[in-house]
Tab-separated table of C-alpha atoms and ligand atoms in Angstrom:
chain	number	residue	atom	x	y	z
E	262	MET	CA	1.140	-33.722	-15.348
E	263	GLU	CA	1.088	-30.452	-17.235
E	264	ASP	CA	-0.312	-27.491	-15.452
E	265	PRO	CA	-1.816	-24.787	-17.635
E	266	LYS	CA	-2.399	-22.478	-14.706
E	267	TYR	CA	0.849	-22.524	-12.791
E	268	SER	CA	3.497	-24.816	-14.202
E	269	SER	CA	6.751	-24.393	-15.952
E	270	PHE	CA	5.043	-25.355	-19.160
E	271	ASP	CA	2.935	-22.257	-19.288
E	272	GLN	CA	4.360	-20.986	-22.522
E	273	VAL	CA	2.367	-19.148	-25.135
E	274	ASP	CA	0.801	-21.735	-27.499
E	275	GLN	CA	3.051	-23.234	-30.132
E	276	ASP	CA	0.839	-21.860	-32.868
E	277	PRO	CA	1.593	-18.268	-31.962
E	278	LYS	CA	0.081	-15.234	-33.439
E	279	ASP	CA	3.045	-13.097	-34.521
E	280	GLU	CA	1.565	-10.093	-32.804
E	281	LEU	CA	1.522	-11.954	-29.528
E	282	GLN	CA	5.103	-13.083	-29.943
E	283	GLU	CA	6.135	-9.535	-30.749
E	284	LEU	CA	4.298	-8.238	-27.675
E	285	LEU	CA	5.953	-10.850	-25.547
E	286	GLN	CA	9.374	-9.673	-26.630
E	287	THR	CA	8.614	-6.250	-25.208
E	288	LEU	CA	7.374	-7.453	-21.805
E	289	GLU	CA	9.286	-8.198	-18.645
E	290	GLN	CA	9.399	-11.934	-17.907
E	291	HIS	CA	10.619	-14.060	-15.049
E	292	THR	CA	10.539	-17.588	-13.732
E	293	THR	CA	8.687	-17.957	-10.457
E	294	TRP	CA	9.584	-20.325	-7.634
E	295	ASP	CA	7.876	-23.406	-9.071
E	296	GLY	CA	9.600	-22.925	-12.395
E	297	GLY	CA	6.479	-21.314	-13.912
E	298	GLN	CA	7.041	-18.591	-16.544
E	299	LEU	CA	5.445	-15.248	-15.698
E	300	VAL	CA	5.070	-12.168	-17.824
E	301	LYS	CA	4.243	-8.683	-16.592
E	302	TYR	CA	1.191	-7.429	-18.423
E	303	ASP	CA	-0.462	-4.138	-17.427
E	304	GLY	CA	1.669	-4.089	-14.285
E	305	ILE	CA	0.586	-7.528	-13.024
E	306	TRP	CA	2.431	-10.844	-13.304
E	307	CYS	CA	0.509	-13.546	-15.070
E	308	ALA	CA	1.405	-16.977	-16.349
E	309	THR	CA	2.894	-16.526	-19.823
E	310	ARG	CA	0.456	-19.073	-21.160
E	311	LEU	CA	-2.461	-16.896	-20.005
E	312	LEU	CA	-1.333	-13.830	-21.954
E	313	ARG	CA	-3.308	-14.833	-25.025
E	314	PRO	CA	-6.553	-15.716	-23.136
E	315	ILE	CA	-6.252	-12.496	-21.124
E	316	ILE	CA	-5.873	-10.405	-24.252
E	317	SER	CA	-8.811	-12.264	-25.875
E	318	THR	CA	-10.907	-11.594	-22.763
E	319	GLN	CA	-10.072	-7.922	-22.898
E	320	LYS	CA	-10.810	-7.741	-26.602
E	321	TYR	CA	-13.946	-9.815	-26.928
E	322	PHE	CA	-15.767	-10.234	-23.600
E	323	LYS	CA	-18.974	-8.259	-23.643
E	324	ALA	CA	-20.361	-7.967	-20.132
E	325	LYS	CA	-24.130	-7.889	-19.689
E	326	ASP	CA	-25.673	-5.726	-17.039
E	327	THR	CA	-26.858	-8.845	-15.270
E	328	ASP	CA	-23.401	-10.519	-15.125
E	329	ILE	CA	-21.632	-11.221	-11.898
E	330	ILE	CA	-17.843	-11.233	-11.950
E	331	LEU	CA	-15.976	-12.879	-9.075
E	332	SER	CA	-12.494	-11.426	-8.938
E	333	THR	CA	-9.684	-12.780	-6.793
E	334	MET	CA	-6.026	-13.384	-6.507
E	335	PRO	CA	-5.300	-17.110	-6.533
E	336	LYS	CA	-5.845	-18.651	-3.062
E	337	SER	CA	-7.922	-15.795	-1.650
E	338	GLY	CA	-11.177	-17.690	-1.499
E	339	THR	CA	-12.177	-18.188	-5.138
E	340	THR	CA	-13.595	-21.661	-4.658
E	341	TRP	CA	-15.672	-20.586	-1.674
E	342	LEU	CA	-16.972	-17.456	-3.403
E	343	LYS	CA	-17.903	-19.458	-6.503
E	344	ALA	CA	-19.889	-21.891	-4.409
E	345	LEU	CA	-21.645	-19.137	-2.490
E	346	ALA	CA	-22.548	-17.020	-5.557
E	347	PHE	CA	-23.781	-20.095	-7.435
E	348	ALA	CA	-25.860	-21.315	-4.531
E	349	ILE	CA	-27.415	-17.912	-3.836
E	350	ILE	CA	-28.359	-17.301	-7.474
E	351	ASN	CA	-29.675	-20.777	-8.157
E	352	ARG	CA	-31.527	-21.362	-4.906
E	353	ASN	CA	-34.883	-21.253	-6.599
E	354	ILE	CA	-33.800	-23.566	-9.402
E	355	HIS	CA	-32.276	-26.361	-7.313
E	356	GLU	CA	-33.345	-27.370	-3.833
E	357	ILE	CA	-30.289	-26.923	-1.611
E	358	ASP	CA	-30.152	-30.656	-0.861
E	359	GLN	CA	-30.069	-31.278	-4.613
E	360	SER	CA	-27.558	-28.598	-5.449
E	361	PRO	CA	-25.152	-29.339	-8.358
E	362	LEU	CA	-22.484	-28.354	-5.854
E	363	LEU	CA	-22.967	-31.739	-4.237
E	364	ASN	CA	-21.715	-33.443	-7.414
E	365	SER	CA	-19.495	-30.816	-9.038
E	366	ASN	CA	-16.513	-28.835	-7.856
E	367	PRO	CA	-17.330	-25.112	-7.634
E	368	HIS	CA	-14.833	-24.484	-10.476
E	369	ALA	CA	-16.907	-26.679	-12.739
E	370	VAL	CA	-20.107	-24.639	-12.231
E	371	VAL	CA	-18.586	-21.134	-12.475
E	372	PRO	CA	-16.203	-20.746	-15.440
E	373	ALA	CA	-13.133	-18.545	-15.223
E	374	LEU	CA	-12.759	-16.043	-18.059
E	375	GLU	CA	-9.080	-16.561	-18.793
E	376	PHE	CA	-8.722	-20.192	-17.676
E	377	ASP	CA	-11.905	-21.625	-19.146
E	378	ALA	CA	-13.948	-19.410	-21.453
E	379	TYR	CA	-11.037	-17.874	-23.443
E	380	ARG	CA	-8.459	-20.550	-22.986
E	381	ASP	CA	-8.951	-22.454	-26.168
E	382	GLN	CA	-11.028	-20.052	-28.208
E	383	GLU	CA	-10.249	-16.499	-29.064
E	384	ASN	CA	-13.898	-15.372	-29.234
E	385	PRO	CA	-16.202	-18.014	-27.750
E	386	ASP	CA	-19.978	-17.695	-27.855
E	387	LEU	CA	-20.969	-16.984	-24.277
E	388	GLU	CA	-24.402	-15.628	-25.236
E	389	HIS	CA	-26.086	-18.979	-24.687
E	390	ILE	CA	-25.280	-18.991	-20.984
E	391	PRO	CA	-28.476	-18.088	-19.151
E	392	SER	CA	-28.496	-14.861	-17.189
E	393	PRO	CA	-27.344	-14.039	-14.669
E	394	ARG	CA	-24.027	-15.360	-15.901
E	395	ILE	CA	-21.318	-15.787	-13.251
E	396	PHE	CA	-17.641	-15.726	-14.258
E	397	SER	CA	-14.514	-15.651	-12.170
E	398	THR	CA	-11.189	-14.076	-12.965
E	399	HIS	CA	-7.780	-13.396	-11.510
E	400	ILE	CA	-7.354	-10.432	-13.880
E	401	SER	CA	-6.526	-7.146	-12.112
E	402	TYR	CA	-9.078	-4.334	-12.075
E	403	ASN	CA	-7.220	-2.179	-14.594
E	404	THR	CA	-6.825	-5.086	-17.000
E	405	LEU	CA	-10.510	-6.041	-16.998
E	406	PRO	CA	-12.358	-5.686	-20.309
E	407	ASP	CA	-13.849	-2.217	-20.607
E	408	SER	CA	-17.374	-3.643	-20.746
E	409	ILE	CA	-17.047	-5.052	-17.239
E	410	ARG	CA	-16.148	-1.635	-15.855
E	411	GLU	CA	-18.659	0.247	-18.030
E	412	SER	CA	-21.729	-2.010	-17.830
E	413	GLU	CA	-24.001	-2.338	-14.836
E	414	CYS	CA	-22.584	-5.781	-14.049
E	415	LYS	CA	-21.492	-6.425	-10.486
E	416	ILE	CA	-18.003	-7.321	-9.318
E	417	ILE	CA	-17.315	-9.192	-6.124
E	418	TYR	CA	-13.711	-9.172	-5.000
E	419	ILE	CA	-12.425	-11.359	-2.183
E	420	CYS	CA	-8.959	-10.960	-0.745
E	421	ARG	CA	-7.063	-12.662	2.032
E	422	ASN	CA	-4.338	-11.646	4.410
E	423	PRO	CA	-1.079	-11.996	2.440
E	424	LEU	CA	0.558	-14.425	4.855
E	425	ASP	CA	-2.213	-17.021	4.519
E	426	LEU	CA	-2.393	-16.194	0.793
E	427	PHE	CA	1.294	-17.025	0.342
E	428	ASN	CA	1.035	-20.109	2.585
E	429	SER	CA	-1.950	-21.438	0.634
E	430	LEU	CA	-0.334	-20.770	-2.752
E	431	TRP	CA	2.913	-22.426	-1.664
E	432	HIS	CA	1.073	-25.574	-0.557
E	433	PHE	CA	-1.086	-25.644	-3.679
E	434	LEU	CA	1.899	-25.451	-5.993
E	435	LEU	CA	3.604	-28.220	-4.053
E	436	ASP	CA	0.489	-30.385	-4.157
E	437	ASN	CA	0.033	-29.994	-7.912
E	438	LYS	CA	3.667	-29.977	-8.855
E	439	SER	CA	4.596	-31.847	-11.986
E	440	GLU	CA	7.018	-34.726	-11.503
E	441	LYS	CA	9.545	-33.029	-13.734
E	442	TYR	CA	9.819	-30.267	-11.162
E	443	ALA	CA	9.408	-32.437	-8.139
E	444	GLU	CA	12.441	-31.131	-6.352
E	445	ARG	CA	11.421	-29.358	-3.177
E	446	ILE	CA	10.569	-25.714	-3.484
E	447	LEU	CA	12.532	-23.697	-0.948
E	448	ILE	CA	10.009	-21.719	1.039
E	449	ASP	CA	12.520	-18.911	1.781
E	450	LYS	CA	13.135	-18.380	-1.911
E	451	ALA	CA	9.437	-18.477	-2.709
E	452	PHE	CA	8.641	-16.085	0.087
E	453	ASP	CA	11.292	-13.632	-1.085
E	454	MET	CA	9.728	-13.637	-4.584
E	455	PHE	CA	6.286	-13.112	-3.074
E	456	CYS	CA	7.490	-10.132	-1.043
E	457	LYS	CA	8.986	-8.633	-4.216
E	458	GLY	CA	5.639	-9.040	-5.930
E	459	ASN	CA	6.946	-11.673	-8.331
E	460	HIS	CA	4.121	-14.196	-8.089
E	461	HIS	CA	0.931	-15.149	-9.862
E	462	SER	CA	-1.335	-12.052	-10.039
E	463	GLY	CA	1.316	-10.108	-8.093
E	464	PRO	CA	2.277	-7.758	-6.735
E	465	PHE	CA	-0.443	-8.610	-4.252
E	466	TRP	CA	-0.705	-5.044	-2.997
E	467	ASP	CA	-1.412	-3.701	-6.493
E	468	HIS	CA	-4.021	-6.360	-7.207
E	469	MET	CA	-5.835	-5.642	-3.941
E	470	LEU	CA	-5.561	-1.862	-4.250
E	471	GLY	CA	-6.979	-1.858	-7.763
E	472	TYR	CA	-10.223	-3.423	-6.549
E	473	TRP	CA	-10.182	-1.600	-3.242
E	474	ASN	CA	-10.060	1.815	-4.931
E	475	ALA	CA	-12.757	0.723	-7.380
E	476	HIS	CA	-14.916	-0.259	-4.413
E	477	LEU	CA	-14.268	3.098	-2.719
E	478	ASN	CA	-15.208	4.794	-5.946
E	479	ASP	CA	-18.452	2.859	-6.425
E	480	SER	CA	-19.524	0.457	-3.688
E	481	GLN	CA	-22.632	-0.514	-5.671
E	482	LYS	CA	-20.457	-1.772	-8.450
E	483	VAL	CA	-17.635	-3.490	-6.505
E	484	LEU	CA	-18.194	-5.433	-3.310
E	485	PHE	CA	-14.912	-5.870	-1.439
E	486	LEU	CA	-14.750	-8.900	0.850
E	487	LYS	CA	-12.083	-10.420	3.050
E	488	TYR	CA	-11.715	-14.156	3.585
E	489	GLU	CA	-11.210	-13.632	7.321
E	490	ASP	CA	-14.492	-11.733	7.645
E	491	LEU	CA	-16.405	-14.524	5.943
E	492	LYS	CA	-14.810	-17.045	8.310
E	493	GLU	CA	-15.917	-14.863	11.228
E	494	ASP	CA	-19.538	-14.478	10.209
E	495	ILE	CA	-20.660	-16.348	7.132
E	496	THR	CA	-24.425	-15.842	7.486
E	497	PHE	CA	-23.988	-12.078	7.567
E	498	HIS	CA	-21.879	-12.245	4.394
E	499	VAL	CA	-24.206	-14.617	2.540
E	500	LYS	CA	-26.973	-12.077	3.142
E	501	ARG	CA	-24.667	-9.216	2.123
E	502	ILE	CA	-23.636	-10.933	-1.126
E	503	ALA	CA	-27.242	-11.737	-1.978
E	504	GLU	CA	-28.298	-8.123	-1.442
E	505	PHE	CA	-25.352	-6.826	-3.461
E	506	ILE	CA	-26.192	-8.936	-6.488
E	507	GLU	CA	-29.882	-8.069	-6.096
E	508	PHE	CA	-30.980	-11.505	-5.097
E	509	PRO	CA	-32.002	-10.641	-1.519
E	510	PHE	CA	-33.524	-13.223	0.765
E	511	SER	CA	-37.211	-12.760	1.589
E	512	LEU	CA	-38.353	-12.756	5.173
E	513	GLU	CA	-39.906	-16.136	4.506
E	514	GLU	CA	-36.584	-17.515	3.311
E	515	GLU	CA	-34.853	-16.074	6.382
E	516	LYS	CA	-37.423	-17.767	8.630
E	517	GLN	CA	-36.911	-21.042	6.800
E	518	GLY	CA	-33.172	-20.832	7.466
E	519	VAL	CA	-32.189	-20.656	3.772
E	520	ILE	CA	-29.166	-18.432	4.573
E	521	GLU	CA	-27.854	-20.967	7.074
E	522	LYS	CA	-28.475	-23.844	4.652
E	523	ILE	CA	-26.447	-22.114	1.910
E	524	SER	CA	-23.701	-21.294	4.377
E	525	ARG	CA	-23.521	-24.941	5.440
E	526	LEU	CA	-23.667	-26.238	1.829
E	527	CYS	CA	-20.697	-24.051	0.899
E	528	SER	CA	-18.721	-24.587	4.051
E	529	PHE	CA	-15.218	-25.990	3.933
E	530	GLU	CA	-16.366	-28.937	6.086
E	531	ASN	CA	-19.171	-29.866	3.729
E	532	LEU	CA	-17.479	-29.263	0.345
E	533	SER	CA	-14.174	-30.832	1.289
E	534	ASN	CA	-15.879	-34.065	2.377
E	535	LEU	CA	-17.862	-34.553	-0.837
E	536	GLU	CA	-16.712	-37.448	-2.983
E	537	ILE	CA	-16.259	-35.177	-6.013
E	538	ASN	CA	-13.887	-32.902	-4.119
E	539	LYS	CA	-11.971	-35.752	-2.521
E	540	THR	CA	-11.267	-37.667	-5.669
E	541	GLY	CA	-12.048	-35.636	-8.816
E	542	ASN	CA	-9.987	-33.283	-10.921
E	543	SER	CA	-10.706	-29.796	-12.188
E	544	ASP	CA	-8.808	-29.402	-15.375
E	545	ILE	CA	-5.412	-30.808	-14.378
E	546	PHE	CA	-5.694	-29.927	-10.675
E	547	LYS	CA	-6.758	-32.340	-8.006
E	548	ASN	CA	-10.056	-31.075	-6.622
E	549	SER	CA	-8.776	-31.886	-3.157
E	550	SER	CA	-5.990	-29.338	-3.581
E	551	PHE	CA	-8.572	-26.551	-3.491
E	552	PHE	CA	-9.573	-27.694	0.007
E	553	ARG	CA	-6.462	-27.840	2.161
E	554	LYS	CA	-7.231	-26.485	5.641
E	555	GLY	CA	-9.517	-23.514	5.105
E	556	GLU	CA	-8.291	-21.736	8.231
E	557	VAL	CA	-7.225	-18.255	9.198
E	558	GLY	CA	-3.652	-18.000	10.495
E	559	ASP	CA	-2.258	-21.326	9.305
E	560	TRP	CA	0.755	-19.315	8.099
E	561	LYS	CA	1.986	-19.438	11.714
E	562	ASN	CA	2.677	-23.153	11.247
E	563	HIS	CA	4.942	-22.542	8.257
E	564	LEU	CA	6.352	-19.014	8.352
E	565	THR	CA	8.547	-17.325	10.939
E	566	PRO	CA	7.711	-14.154	12.900
E	567	GLU	CA	10.459	-12.431	10.886
E	568	MET	CA	8.685	-13.300	7.663
E	569	ALA	CA	5.457	-11.919	9.096
E	570	GLU	CA	7.296	-8.758	10.069
E	571	ARG	CA	8.501	-8.368	6.521
E	572	VAL	CA	4.952	-8.616	5.144
E	573	ASN	CA	3.681	-6.216	7.782
E	574	LYS	CA	6.282	-3.660	6.684
E	575	ILE	CA	5.265	-4.081	3.061
E	576	LEU	CA	1.583	-3.626	3.963
E	577	GLU	CA	2.394	-0.545	6.038
E	578	SER	CA	4.189	1.119	3.159
E	579	LYS	CA	2.076	-0.092	0.227
E	580	LEU	CA	-1.372	0.292	1.793
E	581	GLU	CA	-0.617	3.451	3.719
E	582	GLY	CA	-3.464	5.942	3.435
E	583	SER	CA	-5.670	3.543	1.460
E	584	GLY	CA	-7.844	2.517	4.394
E	585	LEU	CA	-7.273	-1.161	3.491
E	586	MET	CA	-5.864	-3.301	6.336
E	587	PHE	CA	-5.672	-6.860	7.596
E	588	LYS	CA	-6.278	-7.961	11.157
E	589	THR	CA	-4.437	-11.223	11.065
E	590	CYS	CA	-0.858	-10.402	10.092
E	591	ASN	CA	0.617	-10.656	13.604
T	211	PAP	P1	-8.024	-20.626	-6.483
T	211	PAP	O1	-7.909	-19.158	-6.537
T	211	PAP	O2	-6.883	-21.351	-7.124
T	211	PAP	O3	-9.321	-21.143	-6.996
T	211	PAP	P2	-8.875	-20.528	-3.752
T	211	PAP	O4	-10.125	-21.232	-3.731
T	211	PAP	O5	-8.890	-19.040	-3.771
T	211	PAP	O6	-7.959	-21.068	-4.982
T	211	PAP	O7	-7.987	-20.916	-2.502
T	211	PAP	C1	-7.999	-22.106	-1.862
T	211	PAP	C2	-8.006	-21.819	-0.374
T	211	PAP	O8	-9.340	-21.587	0.016
T	211	PAP	C3	-7.482	-22.957	0.418
T	211	PAP	O9	-6.906	-22.402	1.604
T	211	PAP	P3	-5.777	-23.098	2.486
T	211	PAP	O10	-4.717	-23.519	1.543
T	211	PAP	O11	-5.335	-22.079	3.480
T	211	PAP	O12	-6.459	-24.232	3.147
T	211	PAP	C4	-8.764	-23.702	0.747
T	211	PAP	O13	-8.681	-24.571	1.824
T	211	PAP	C5	-9.712	-22.536	1.002
T	211	PAP	N1	-11.107	-22.936	0.809
T	211	PAP	C6	-11.644	-23.640	-0.213
T	211	PAP	N2	-12.956	-23.789	-0.057
T	211	PAP	C7	-13.285	-23.184	1.104
T	211	PAP	C8	-14.487	-23.024	1.819
T	211	PAP	N3	-15.632	-23.539	1.400
T	211	PAP	N4	-14.453	-22.311	2.946
T	211	PAP	C9	-13.305	-21.805	3.434
T	211	PAP	N5	-12.112	-21.929	2.828
T	211	PAP	C10	-12.079	-22.625	1.674
């Protein structure tokens, strides 16, 4: 099973543009713990195969003022945020009990810029997508196309405490691992790479701080969410997201319990038990691999207190003075 997002096969396409090959020669590269090739572009590690789509996104994507961009690091809550944004925006088009989310994985209803829209085409026509268009991305804030930063479009960023982030990524890569690389990944080695920032969309502190600072600079433009906060109070956050994207719930909707219905529709319990998410595939990934446990603090079952201490020290030094912090790293 080839894995365009994470595998060892993520090379730049065999029909290379010379410019891209030349650029590649100048960039730092390394092999991450699952054997995947990463390249450092604009200070962030990305799968080598994604370099071309990322550059195409930067070059050609023209954001509209009505667009909504969901930005994340892998395993921070992308699937959940896609479901929530889609359900909030389309609540007047589909009854909640007839939502497309009941038959489609959230990744199928919200395309990712670099993984879907620009993966096979350099300059796809995205104009036909009805507004408001929703796209996701793992691209860092500084690497986003200028039009996203300069237009009135909204960015929602969700991040997750780094211990659960690593734990989730580690399990996901194991779950989707190609047979060729089926030897067991050593968690210690993987964790060491993670702590050095050598992982997909890493270093995690730089990815988070890029969006955090953008949010501090303009909180109307960038909403900064944490996975743990959504787990703690989802109805509050559904309301918050709806207000942020200017699709607020009316009093009538609140009375009818629409917020709670959307929260339930998008919950881990509901989505993970749907047939489509138990058996289907998104691209080459098993849909089920996007729904593992959906808990806060599962890292404690897989990582040692010493590992947690190491991450805490990194957070202390890297996030110092930023105001960004995580409750669940001890
Ligand atoms: P992606 O960036 O590759 O799309 P992403 O959706 O961010 O992955 O991460 C998957 C994690 O979100 C999984 O966490 P875990 O490994 O700790 O279990 C998955 O279980 C969790 N997740 C997926 N959907 C939901 C949901 N509806 N509610 C809460 N957590 C969810």
